[in-house]
Every structure is written in C-alpha cells, then in structure tokens.
Coordinates of C-alpha atoms and ligand atoms in Angstrom, one line a residue:
M69 CA 32.9 4.5 3.1
R70 CA 31.1 2.2 5.5
I71 CA 27.3 2.5 5.5
T72 CA 24.9 0.9 8.0
V73 CA 21.4 0.7 7.3
L74 CA 19.0 0.1 10.2
G75 CA 16.1 -2.0 9.0
G76 CA 15.7 -4.2 6.2
G77 CA 12.2 -3.2 4.6
P78 CA 11.7 -1.8 1.1
G79 CA 13.4 1.4 2.3
G80 CA 16.5 -0.3 4.0
Y81 CA 17.2 -3.0 1.6
V82 CA 17.0 -0.9 -1.5
A83 CA 19.1 1.8 0.0
A84 CA 21.7 -1.0 1.0
L85 CA 21.8 -2.5 -2.4
K86 CA 22.3 1.0 -4.1
A87 CA 25.1 1.8 -1.7
A88 CA 26.7 -1.6 -2.4
Q89 CA 26.2 -1.0 -6.3
L90 CA 28.2 2.4 -5.7
G91 CA 31.1 0.7 -3.9
A92 CA 30.4 1.3 -0.2
Q93 CA 31.1 -1.2 2.3
V94 CA 27.3 -1.9 3.6
T95 CA 25.9 -3.6 6.7
V96 CA 22.3 -4.2 7.3
V97 CA 20.9 -4.4 10.7
E98 CA 17.5 -6.3 10.9
K99 CA 15.7 -7.5 14.0
A100 CA 13.1 -9.8 12.5
E101 CA 13.4 -10.5 8.7
V102 CA 14.6 -8.9 5.7
G103 CA 11.7 -7.4 3.4
G104 CA 10.3 -5.7 6.6
T105 CA 6.5 -5.2 6.8
C106 CA 6.1 -5.0 3.2
L107 CA 7.3 -8.4 2.2
N108 CA 6.5 -10.3 5.5
W109 CA 3.2 -8.6 6.7
G110 CA 2.0 -6.1 4.0
C111 CA 2.0 -5.8 0.3
I112 CA 3.2 -9.3 -0.8
P113 CA 1.2 -11.5 1.9
T114 CA -2.1 -9.4 1.3
K115 CA -1.7 -9.4 -2.4
T116 CA -1.1 -13.4 -2.6
L117 CA -4.3 -13.8 -0.3
I118 CA -6.0 -11.5 -2.8
A119 CA -4.7 -13.7 -5.7
S120 CA -6.4 -16.7 -3.9
A121 CA -9.6 -14.7 -3.4
D122 CA -9.7 -13.7 -7.1
A123 CA -9.2 -17.2 -8.1
L124 CA -12.1 -18.3 -5.9
R125 CA -14.4 -15.5 -7.4
L126 CA -13.3 -16.5 -11.0
A127 CA -14.1 -20.1 -10.1
T128 CA -17.4 -19.4 -8.5
N129 CA -18.4 -17.6 -11.7
L130 CA -17.1 -20.2 -14.3
A131 CA -20.5 -20.5 -15.8
D132 CA -20.3 -17.0 -16.9
Y133 CA -17.5 -17.9 -19.2
G134 CA -19.4 -21.1 -20.6
I135 CA -17.4 -23.4 -18.5
D136 CA -19.4 -26.4 -16.5
L137 CA -18.0 -27.1 -13.2
N138 CA -18.7 -30.6 -12.0
G139 CA -18.1 -30.2 -8.4
S140 CA -17.9 -27.6 -5.9
V141 CA -15.5 -24.7 -5.4
S142 CA -14.4 -23.7 -1.9
P143 CA -11.4 -22.1 -0.3
N144 CA -8.9 -24.2 1.6
F145 CA -7.5 -21.7 4.0
T146 CA -4.7 -24.0 5.2
K147 CA -3.5 -24.2 1.8
I148 CA -4.1 -20.6 0.9
M149 CA -1.9 -19.8 3.8
E150 CA 0.8 -22.2 2.8
R151 CA 0.9 -20.7 -0.6
K152 CA 1.3 -17.2 0.7
D153 CA 4.0 -18.4 3.2
K154 CA 5.8 -19.8 0.1
V155 CA 5.5 -16.7 -1.8
V156 CA 6.9 -14.7 1.1
S157 CA 9.8 -17.2 1.4
I158 CA 10.7 -16.9 -2.2
Q159 CA 11.1 -13.1 -1.9
V160 CA 12.9 -13.1 1.4
R161 CA 15.4 -15.6 -0.1
G162 CA 15.7 -13.4 -3.2
I163 CA 16.9 -10.2 -1.0
R164 CA 19.0 -12.5 1.1
S165 CA 20.8 -13.7 -2.1
L166 CA 21.0 -10.2 -3.5
F167 CA 22.9 -9.2 -0.3
K168 CA 25.4 -12.1 -0.7
S169 CA 25.9 -11.0 -4.3
W170 CA 26.6 -7.6 -3.6
G171 CA 28.7 -8.3 -0.5
I172 CA 26.4 -6.9 2.2
T173 CA 26.7 -7.9 5.6
L174 CA 23.5 -8.8 7.3
V175 CA 23.5 -8.5 11.1
E176 CA 20.4 -10.1 12.7
G177 CA 19.3 -8.4 15.6
R178 CA 18.0 -5.0 17.3
G179 CA 20.1 -1.9 16.6
T180 CA 20.7 1.1 18.9
F181 CA 22.9 3.8 18.3
V182 CA 25.5 4.4 20.9
S183 CA 27.2 7.1 18.9
P184 CA 26.5 8.7 15.5
T185 CA 29.0 6.3 14.1
G186 CA 28.4 3.3 16.4
I187 CA 25.5 1.0 16.5
E188 CA 25.0 -1.7 19.1
V189 CA 23.2 -4.9 18.0
E190 CA 21.4 -7.0 20.5
K191 CA 21.1 -10.3 18.6
T192 CA 18.2 -13.0 18.9
D193 CA 20.7 -15.0 21.2
G194 CA 21.2 -12.4 23.7
T195 CA 24.9 -11.5 22.6
K196 CA 25.8 -8.0 21.5
E197 CA 27.8 -6.8 18.6
K198 CA 29.1 -3.2 17.9
V199 CA 29.1 -1.9 14.2
E200 CA 31.4 0.8 13.6
T201 CA 30.1 3.0 10.4
D202 CA 30.7 6.2 8.7
K203 CA 27.1 6.9 7.8
V204 CA 23.8 5.6 8.8
I205 CA 20.6 5.2 6.9
I206 CA 17.4 4.7 9.4
A207 CA 14.9 2.7 7.9
T208 CA 13.0 1.2 10.8
G209 CA 9.5 1.6 9.3
S210 CA 6.1 1.4 11.2
R211 CA 3.8 -1.0 12.8
P212 CA -0.2 -1.4 13.3
A213 CA -1.5 1.7 15.5
D214 CA -3.9 0.3 18.2
I215 CA -6.7 1.7 20.1
S216 CA -5.7 2.2 23.7
S217 CA -9.3 1.3 25.1
F218 CA -9.1 -2.0 23.3
P219 CA -5.6 -2.9 22.4
F220 CA -4.7 -6.0 20.0
D221 CA -4.9 -9.4 21.9
G222 CA -3.9 -11.2 18.5
E223 CA -6.9 -13.4 18.9
K224 CA -10.3 -11.6 18.8
I225 CA -8.9 -8.0 18.4
I226 CA -6.6 -8.1 15.6
S227 CA -3.9 -6.1 13.6
S228 CA -3.2 -6.4 9.8
N229 CA -0.1 -8.5 11.1
D230 CA -2.6 -11.0 12.8
A231 CA -4.9 -10.9 9.8
V232 CA -2.3 -12.4 7.5
I233 CA -1.6 -15.4 9.7
L234 CA -5.1 -16.3 10.9
A235 CA -5.7 -20.0 11.2
A236 CA -9.3 -19.9 9.8
I237 CA -11.6 -17.7 7.9
P238 CA -13.8 -15.7 10.3
K239 CA -17.5 -16.1 9.9
S240 CA -17.8 -12.5 10.7
L241 CA -15.5 -9.5 10.9
L242 CA -15.9 -6.0 12.1
I243 CA -13.2 -3.5 10.4
I244 CA -12.5 -0.4 12.1
G245 CA -11.2 1.9 9.4
A246 CA -11.9 2.0 5.7
G247 CA -8.5 3.2 4.7
V248 CA -6.3 1.5 2.4
I249 CA -5.5 -1.6 4.7
G250 CA -9.1 -1.8 6.1
S251 CA -10.8 -1.6 2.5
E252 CA -8.5 -4.3 1.1
F253 CA -9.1 -6.7 3.9
A254 CA -12.9 -6.0 3.5
C255 CA -13.0 -7.2 0.0
L256 CA -10.6 -9.9 0.7
F257 CA -12.5 -11.5 3.6
N258 CA -15.8 -10.8 1.7
D259 CA -14.6 -13.0 -1.2
F260 CA -13.8 -15.8 1.4
G261 CA -17.4 -15.7 2.5
T262 CA -17.0 -13.6 5.9
D263 CA -19.7 -11.5 6.8
V264 CA -17.9 -8.1 6.8
T265 CA -18.8 -4.8 8.5
V266 CA -16.8 -1.6 8.1
V267 CA -16.8 1.3 10.4
E268 CA -15.4 4.5 9.3
M269 CA -15.1 8.0 11.2
L270 CA -15.0 9.7 7.8
P271 CA -17.8 10.3 5.6
R272 CA -16.5 8.0 2.9
P273 CA -14.2 5.0 2.5
L274 CA -10.6 5.7 1.2
A275 CA -11.4 9.4 2.1
T276 CA -8.2 10.7 0.8
E277 CA -8.7 9.2 -2.7
D278 CA -10.4 11.1 -5.6
I279 CA -14.1 11.6 -4.5
E280 CA -15.4 9.8 -7.4
V281 CA -13.1 6.6 -6.7
S282 CA -14.2 6.6 -3.0
E283 CA -17.8 7.1 -3.8
Q284 CA -17.7 4.1 -6.4
L285 CA -15.9 2.1 -3.7
G286 CA -18.7 2.5 -1.4
R287 CA -21.2 1.2 -4.2
E288 CA -18.9 -1.7 -4.7
F289 CA -19.1 -2.6 -0.9
R290 CA -22.8 -2.3 -1.1
K291 CA -22.9 -4.6 -4.2
K292 CA -20.8 -7.1 -2.4
K293 CA -23.0 -6.8 0.7
I294 CA -20.1 -5.5 2.7
K295 CA -22.0 -3.3 5.4
L296 CA -20.2 0.1 5.5
L297 CA -21.1 2.6 8.3
T298 CA -19.5 5.9 7.8
G299 CA -19.2 9.0 10.1
L300 CA -19.2 6.8 13.2
G301 CA -16.4 5.7 15.6
V302 CA -16.3 2.6 17.8
T303 CA -16.2 3.5 21.4
K304 CA -16.1 0.2 23.2
V305 CA -15.3 -3.5 22.4
E306 CA -16.4 -6.2 24.8
S307 CA -15.9 -9.9 24.6
A308 CA -18.9 -12.1 25.3
P309 CA -19.8 -15.8 24.6
D310 CA -21.5 -14.9 21.4
G311 CA -18.6 -12.9 20.0
M312 CA -17.0 -9.5 20.3
H313 CA -19.6 -6.6 21.1
A314 CA -18.6 -3.3 19.4
F315 CA -20.6 -0.1 20.5
L316 CA -20.6 2.6 18.1
S317 CA -20.8 6.4 18.6
D318 CA -24.5 6.5 17.6
G319 CA -25.4 3.8 20.2
K320 CA -25.5 0.9 17.8
E321 CA -23.9 -2.4 18.5
I322 CA -22.3 -4.8 16.1
I323 CA -21.5 -8.4 17.1
A324 CA -18.6 -10.0 15.2
E325 CA -16.4 -13.0 15.8
K326 CA -13.3 -10.8 15.3
V327 CA -12.5 -7.1 15.3
L328 CA -9.7 -5.9 12.8
V329 CA -8.3 -2.5 13.8
A330 CA -6.8 -0.8 10.7
V331 CA -6.7 2.7 11.9
G332 CA -3.4 3.5 10.8
R333 CA 0.4 3.0 11.5
S334 CA 2.7 4.1 14.4
L335 CA 6.1 5.0 13.2
N336 CA 9.2 3.0 14.6
S337 CA 11.6 5.9 16.1
A338 CA 11.5 5.4 19.8
G339 CA 14.1 3.1 21.5
L340 CA 16.7 3.6 18.7
G341 CA 18.9 5.9 20.9
L342 CA 18.2 9.0 18.5
E343 CA 18.0 11.3 21.6
K344 CA 21.5 10.2 22.4
I345 CA 23.0 11.3 19.1
G346 CA 20.9 14.4 18.7
V347 CA 18.5 13.1 16.0
E348 CA 15.3 15.1 16.1
T349 CA 11.9 13.4 16.0
A350 CA 8.3 15.1 15.7
S351 CA 5.6 14.4 18.1
N352 CA 4.1 11.6 16.0
G353 CA 7.2 9.9 15.9
R354 CA 8.4 11.0 12.4
I355 CA 11.8 11.7 11.7
P356 CA 12.2 15.2 9.8
V357 CA 14.7 15.0 6.8
N358 CA 15.8 17.3 4.3
E359 CA 15.4 16.9 0.5
K360 CA 18.5 14.7 0.5
M361 CA 16.8 12.5 3.1
E362 CA 19.4 13.5 5.7
T363 CA 18.3 14.1 9.3
N364 CA 19.5 17.3 11.4
V365 CA 22.6 15.2 12.1
A366 CA 25.0 15.2 9.3
G367 CA 25.9 11.7 7.8
I368 CA 22.6 10.2 9.5
Y369 CA 19.7 9.6 6.9
A370 CA 16.4 8.5 7.3
V371 CA 13.8 7.0 4.6
G372 CA 10.5 5.2 4.4
D373 CA 7.4 5.1 6.7
V374 CA 9.6 6.4 9.7
V375 CA 10.0 9.8 7.9
G376 CA 6.1 10.0 7.3
G377 CA 4.4 11.1 4.2
M378 CA 2.7 8.5 2.1
L379 CA 3.4 5.0 3.7
L380 CA 4.0 3.0 0.4
A381 CA 6.9 0.6 -0.2
H382 CA 7.8 2.2 -3.6
K383 CA 8.1 5.6 -1.9
A384 CA 10.2 4.0 0.9
S385 CA 12.5 2.4 -1.9
A386 CA 12.9 5.7 -3.9
E387 CA 13.8 7.6 -0.8
G388 CA 16.4 4.9 -0.1
I389 CA 18.0 5.2 -3.3
V390 CA 18.2 9.0 -2.7
A391 CA 19.8 8.6 0.7
A392 CA 22.3 5.9 -0.7
L393 CA 23.3 8.3 -3.4
N394 CA 23.8 11.2 -1.0
A395 CA 25.6 9.0 1.5
C396 CA 28.0 7.8 -1.2
G397 CA 28.6 11.4 -2.3
K398 CA 26.3 11.9 -5.1
A399 CA 24.1 15.0 -4.5
T400 CA 20.5 14.1 -5.3
V401 CA 17.2 15.4 -4.1
M402 CA 14.0 13.5 -3.6
D403 CA 11.3 14.4 -5.9
Y404 CA 7.9 13.6 -4.9
S405 CA 6.0 15.1 -7.9
V406 CA 4.9 11.8 -9.3
V407 CA 4.1 8.9 -6.8
P408 CA 1.5 6.5 -8.2
A409 CA -0.4 4.4 -5.7
A410 CA -2.2 1.1 -6.0
I411 CA -5.1 -0.1 -3.9
F412 CA -6.0 -3.8 -4.3
T413 CA -9.6 -3.7 -3.5
S414 CA -11.9 -5.4 -6.1
P415 CA -12.0 -3.7 -8.3
E416 CA -8.4 -2.3 -8.2
I417 CA -7.7 1.4 -8.1
G418 CA -4.6 3.1 -9.3
S419 CA -4.1 6.9 -8.9
V420 CA -1.5 9.4 -9.6
G421 CA -1.2 13.2 -8.8
L422 CA -4.0 15.6 -8.4
R423 CA -7.5 14.7 -7.0
E424 CA -10.5 16.6 -8.4
Q425 CA -11.5 17.8 -4.9
E426 CA -8.2 19.0 -4.5
A427 CA -8.2 20.9 -7.6
A428 CA -11.6 22.6 -6.5
E429 CA -10.0 23.6 -3.2
K430 CA -7.1 25.2 -4.6
G431 CA -9.3 26.9 -7.4
M432 CA -7.6 25.4 -10.1
N433 CA -8.7 25.6 -13.6
I434 CA -9.0 22.1 -14.9
R435 CA -10.5 19.8 -17.4
T436 CA -11.4 16.2 -16.8
G437 CA -12.0 13.3 -19.1
R438 CA -13.6 10.1 -18.4
F439 CA -14.2 6.8 -19.9
F440 CA -15.7 3.6 -18.6
F441 CA -14.4 -0.1 -18.5
R442 CA -17.9 -1.2 -20.0
G443 CA -17.0 0.7 -23.0
L444 CA -14.0 -1.5 -23.7
G445 CA -14.3 -4.7 -25.7
K446 CA -11.5 -6.1 -23.8
A447 CA -13.1 -5.5 -20.5
H448 CA -16.2 -7.2 -21.8
A449 CA -14.2 -10.3 -23.1
M450 CA -12.6 -10.6 -19.6
G451 CA -15.9 -10.3 -17.9
E452 CA -14.9 -7.2 -15.7
I453 CA -16.9 -4.2 -16.8
S454 CA -17.1 -2.3 -13.6
G455 CA -15.2 1.0 -13.2
F456 CA -13.7 4.0 -15.0
F457 CA -10.7 5.9 -16.1
K458 CA -10.3 9.8 -15.3
I459 CA -7.7 11.9 -16.5
I460 CA -7.1 15.5 -15.0
A461 CA -5.2 18.0 -17.0
D462 CA -4.5 21.9 -16.8
A463 CA -7.4 23.6 -18.7
V464 CA -4.9 26.1 -20.4
S465 CA -1.6 24.1 -21.0
D466 CA -3.5 20.8 -21.1
R467 CA -0.5 19.2 -19.1
I468 CA -1.6 16.1 -17.3
L469 CA -2.1 16.8 -13.3
G470 CA -3.6 13.4 -12.2
A471 CA -5.2 10.3 -13.1
H472 CA -7.7 7.8 -11.3
I473 CA -8.6 4.5 -12.6
M474 CA -10.7 2.0 -10.9
G475 CA -11.2 -1.4 -12.6
P476 CA -9.4 -4.3 -13.3
H477 CA -5.5 -4.1 -13.5
A478 CA -5.7 -0.5 -12.7
S479 CA -2.7 -0.8 -10.6
D480 CA -0.6 -1.6 -13.7
L481 CA -2.6 0.8 -16.0
I482 CA -1.8 3.9 -13.9
H483 CA 1.9 3.9 -14.9
E484 CA 1.2 5.0 -18.6
V485 CA -0.1 8.2 -17.1
A486 CA 2.7 8.2 -14.2
V487 CA 5.5 8.3 -16.9
A488 CA 3.3 10.8 -19.3
M489 CA 3.2 13.3 -16.1
R490 CA 6.9 12.8 -15.4
A491 CA 7.8 13.7 -18.9
G492 CA 5.3 16.6 -18.5
L493 CA 3.2 15.5 -21.4
K494 CA -0.3 16.9 -22.4
A495 CA -3.6 14.9 -22.5
A496 CA -3.4 15.5 -26.4
D497 CA -0.1 13.5 -26.3
I498 CA -1.8 10.4 -24.9
A499 CA -4.8 11.0 -27.1
G500 CA -2.4 11.2 -30.2
T501 CA -0.8 8.0 -29.3
I502 CA -2.0 4.8 -31.0
H503 CA -3.1 2.2 -28.4
A504 CA -3.3 -1.5 -29.3
H505 CA -6.7 -3.0 -29.5
P506 CA -8.1 -4.8 -27.7
T507 CA -6.6 -3.6 -24.5
L508 CA -7.6 -2.0 -21.2
S509 CA -5.2 0.8 -22.0
E510 CA -7.6 2.1 -24.6
G511 CA -9.7 3.4 -21.5
I512 CA -6.6 5.8 -21.1
L513 CA -6.6 6.9 -24.6
E514 CA -10.4 7.5 -24.6
A515 CA -10.3 9.3 -21.3
S516 CA -7.5 11.6 -22.7
E517 CA -9.4 12.2 -25.6
D518 CA -12.5 13.0 -23.6
V519 CA -10.4 15.9 -21.9
H520 CA -11.1 17.7 -25.2
G521 CA -14.6 16.1 -25.5
E522 CA -13.2 14.2 -28.4
A523 CA -13.5 10.4 -27.4
I524 CA -14.7 8.5 -30.2
H525 CA -16.5 5.7 -28.3
L526 CA -18.6 8.1 -26.1
P527 CA -22.0 9.4 -27.4
K528 CA -22.4 12.9 -28.4
K529 CA -22.7 15.2 -25.1
Ligands
LIG735 C1 -1.5 -4.8 5.2 C2 -0.3 -4.0 4.6 C3 -0.5 -3.9 3.3 C4 0.3 -3.1 2.5 N1 0.2 -3.1 0.9 C5 1.0 -2.2 0.3 C6 0.9 -2.1 -1.0 O1 0.2 -2.8 -1.7 N2 1.8 -1.3 -1.6 C7 2.5 -0.7 -0.9 O2 3.3 0.4 -1.5 N3 2.6 -0.5 0.3 C8 1.8 -1.5 1.0 N4 2.0 -1.3 2.5 C9 2.8 -0.4 3.0 C10 4.4 -0.8 3.1 O3 4.3 -2.3 3.6 C11 5.1 0.0 3.8 O4 5.2 1.3 3.3 C12 6.5 -0.4 3.7 O5 7.0 -1.7 4.2 C13 7.6 0.5 4.4 O6 8.9 0.1 4.3 P1 10.1 0.8 5.2 O7 11.5 0.1 4.7 O8 10.0 2.0 5.7 O9 9.6 0.0 6.7 P2 9.3 -1.6 6.9 O10 8.9 -2.4 5.7 O11 8.4 -1.5 8.2 O12 10.7 -2.2 7.6 C14 11.3 -1.7 8.6 C15 12.3 -2.8 9.3 O13 13.1 -2.4 10.0 C16 13.2 -3.4 11.1 N5 13.4 -2.5 12.3 C17 12.7 -1.7 13.1 N6 13.5 -1.3 14.2 C18 14.7 -1.9 14.1 C19 15.9 -1.8 14.9 N7 15.9 -1.1 16.0 N8 16.9 -2.6 14.6 C20 16.9 -3.4 13.5 N9 15.8 -3.6 12.7 C21 14.8 -2.7 12.9 C22 11.8 -4.0 11.2 O14 12.1 -5.4 11.8 C23 11.4 -4.1 9.7 O15 11.9 -5.2 9.0 C24 1.2 -2.2 3.1 C25 1.1 -2.1 4.7 C26 0.5 -3.2 5.1 C27 0.4 -3.2 6.6

C-alpha cells in the first residue's frame, strides 16, 4: 500500500509514522519544514519563548524566595531567540530522523493533485517530481488570517509567525484578538516589559473558555497592567512617525510600535487541485470528512486544521492516526468526546469537556466542585497561589463532564481528569483516590470532593 501525506505538521507527520508502522510505503510532501506550524511557528516556539519569560519573572522575584541577587536581571532577546531556534531545530531533526528510521520518503516541495492517485511536487529548485500513490492524507494545515483593510507587512502589522522571529522586544504592542494566540502573546510580551494593549470584539478574553476562566484571565491582565478593551473592533490602522495609530469602533485611538493581528486562522485548502479530483470544500476552506477522516472521494483523507474544529496540534495528530489506520484497512472512527486543551497564559489554563455556561444553555442538571491554588501547601511552597480548579459532574450520575484549571501546571494537571472522563468515572472516583502530598494534584481531589460539598480543606458552607 502506497500512502502519500500532503503536509508534514502534527497531523501529517504523525499520520505518516502511523502508516509506516502499519507497513505502508509512505511519502510525505512538505513545502516548508517538517513539524508544520506547531513546531516551527506555533506551539514549540511560543512555549520556548514563554519559558524564557517565566525564567525572567522568577529571576525578578528571587527576593520572594529568600535569594539575594547581586546584579541586575534583563532579557537578552537575541539569546532568547537563539535558544528558541535551537529548541525548534532539535524537534525538526527528531522528526526527520524518525522518518529515516521508519523508511518514510520526504519530498520537499509544494504538492498539487493531478489525479486522485497522482501528486505533482514543485520543488524549491524549480524542478518537478510526480508521486504516484494509492491513498492520500491531506494535512495542509492553516495560516494566520489577516484583516484585508490593514494586511500584514511583517514589520509594523505582524502575524503570529512574525512575532516569533522579532529582532527586538517591542516597546509597545497592540494585539487585535484576545483568543488563545492573542492572550498568550499578551502575557509573553508583558513579561518582557512591552506595554501591551489587547482589543477584543467579544465581551471577554478567551470567550469560548469556561466563563470563570475567562473572567479570571481578565483580572490577571489587569493585575499585570495589560490593557484589555473588550466589545470593540479596530476599524483602521495607519502608520505615522510616532508609531502605528489604531482607530477603534468607539472612536478611541491607540498608538503602538507594532500591531499583532491574532484574529484567527485561514485553512489551507486552495491551490491543492482539489476541484480537479472532486474533493469538496466548504465556504471557509474547510475540507469536510466523515468519522473515518475520509473526504467525499474514496481513498483521500484529510486531517488537522484543514478539516476545521479545534485548531490544536494533538487533535490533528489524533485525526492523523485515525486516517492512517483507515487508509491501511483498519476501520476506526474518530472520537472527539475527550479533547483536553492547554493555554499558556500566565497563569496557565487547562480545560476539558463541558463549560458551565454550555450546561446552562442546554438546561443540564450539573453539580460543580471548586478548590483554589491558595488552599494548597505546594502552591504556597512554589510561590504561585493564583488560580482555581473546577470539576463539573452530572448531578444524577456523578459522571465527570468537564474540568477547568487555571494556575501553575494547569496544562499538565488537566490530564488526570481527561483520563477519568475517558474511563467514564465519577467525581466520587477521583475523590476516593489517595493523592500524594504535597502536590498540585490535591486541588483536583479537593474540587472533586467539593462536588458533593465534602472538601476537607474548605470552610463549612
Ligand atoms: C502561535 C501559535 C501557537 C500555538 N500553540 C499551540 C499549542 O500550544 N498547543 C496546540 O495544541 N496547538 C497550538 N497551536 C495550533 C497548532 O500549531 C495547529 O493546530 C497544528 O499545527 C495543526 O497541525 P496540522 O498538521 O493540521 O497543520 P500545520 O501544522 O499547519 O502543518 C501543515 C503543513 O503542511 C504544509 N503544506 C501546506 N500546503 C502544502 C502543499 N501544497 N504541499 C506541501 N506541503 C504543504 C505546510 O508547509 C505545513 O508544514 C498554535 C498555533 C499558533 C499559530
């Protein structure tokens, strides 16, 4: 079985490895670099920069830990960027060596369908190569969406791609959009000393997250002196000698050195020759697929950002595995019932499943349990006491329906609840599990106990 994967991001490269492990003869066509957006422009560069910002914050607060600093602390942005490039290149090399070890052929260039079983690759040196195949997995991902009235110029009006290769820390930054990407960059640059303003059309930052998480993030922004303007749009941006002038829908004007547009992602389905082979696309560029991740054309699968839904690396990889299994004849359906998400603001956010407002909209009968990081000895020991745990369970069956954690290591902590949800466990099951002390996981235990009003370390209600 010959399988060709178009795009080497977390959707494509994971699909390729899975298919190779199942014995297929696999070719990956990639026009830029393996690892895709996630590894080269998204998850890994941003989290590496955030690690430097965290180190800076810790160093600035060393006195709180009883440590005298005889000298000054300041970010060296050139070295921070070099470290980021090094981390990215280690990951890229890792994928390339996995490809080698599993006998996957990497063809570097831009691929276009010429038939359902033929892909023409235009290589970087201008030459063309035809790849013949039996099945194809499309994993071409997405790119930053711009605003047509003030498009990216890479210098003053920048995308998230430009933001991870900046030459210097901007003195001031206007971020349009307080979604995941905008909010992460707001915290990151605030830590580096940039004067950050965030403008968001919706009434809250991270508006699709649980309402308590999103409201708490608004408070954290205020504590950090990040200016957050909600319910407003940016109508015009003009360049002037003193900086970029952004005009808001309420008539206000903001001046900043740079404007980061973080208003969403455009899906990469145009220019692939899909119309030639009859693969349907939706009006927003999304490629519709069935539960086997197969498009309307048999033998052509699509995974990752390009199929829409949650634009997350691990969701792309999970879909890649399902597509590879089906392409190799192992019938499998994609299960989206438990997809945890991590947001690397400061503090971090981890979430899975139902949001409380969703339960209210659907008229669901739920119980919630809460606990706070400030109630944990470990959080005090770490000097990080902001944030909370929230568990949502069905009021009748006690089955866990969702969890939202905001605080240190929330992105790791959330997985205890994700596994419990996947196993169909009840809040009482977590509450009945001994948790090691002193750990942050004790917050999940206490929040689960609180679902039944039985948290040991909460005062009588
Ligand atoms: C700033 C930022 C931070 C993020 N942080 C996180 C995070 O912390 N956690 C998380 O889960 N997600 C995060 N994401 C989202 C994550 O990066 C994406 O969901 C993920 O990369 C999608 O994977 P994919 O394989 O579908 O597409 P992509 O990663 O976009 O990969 C698609 C690949 O296809 C290639 N390609 C496109 N067209 C062609 C063609 N015609 N021929 C050959 N190759 C082609 C592209 O060059 C690219 O390498 C972040 C995104 C951004 C922008």
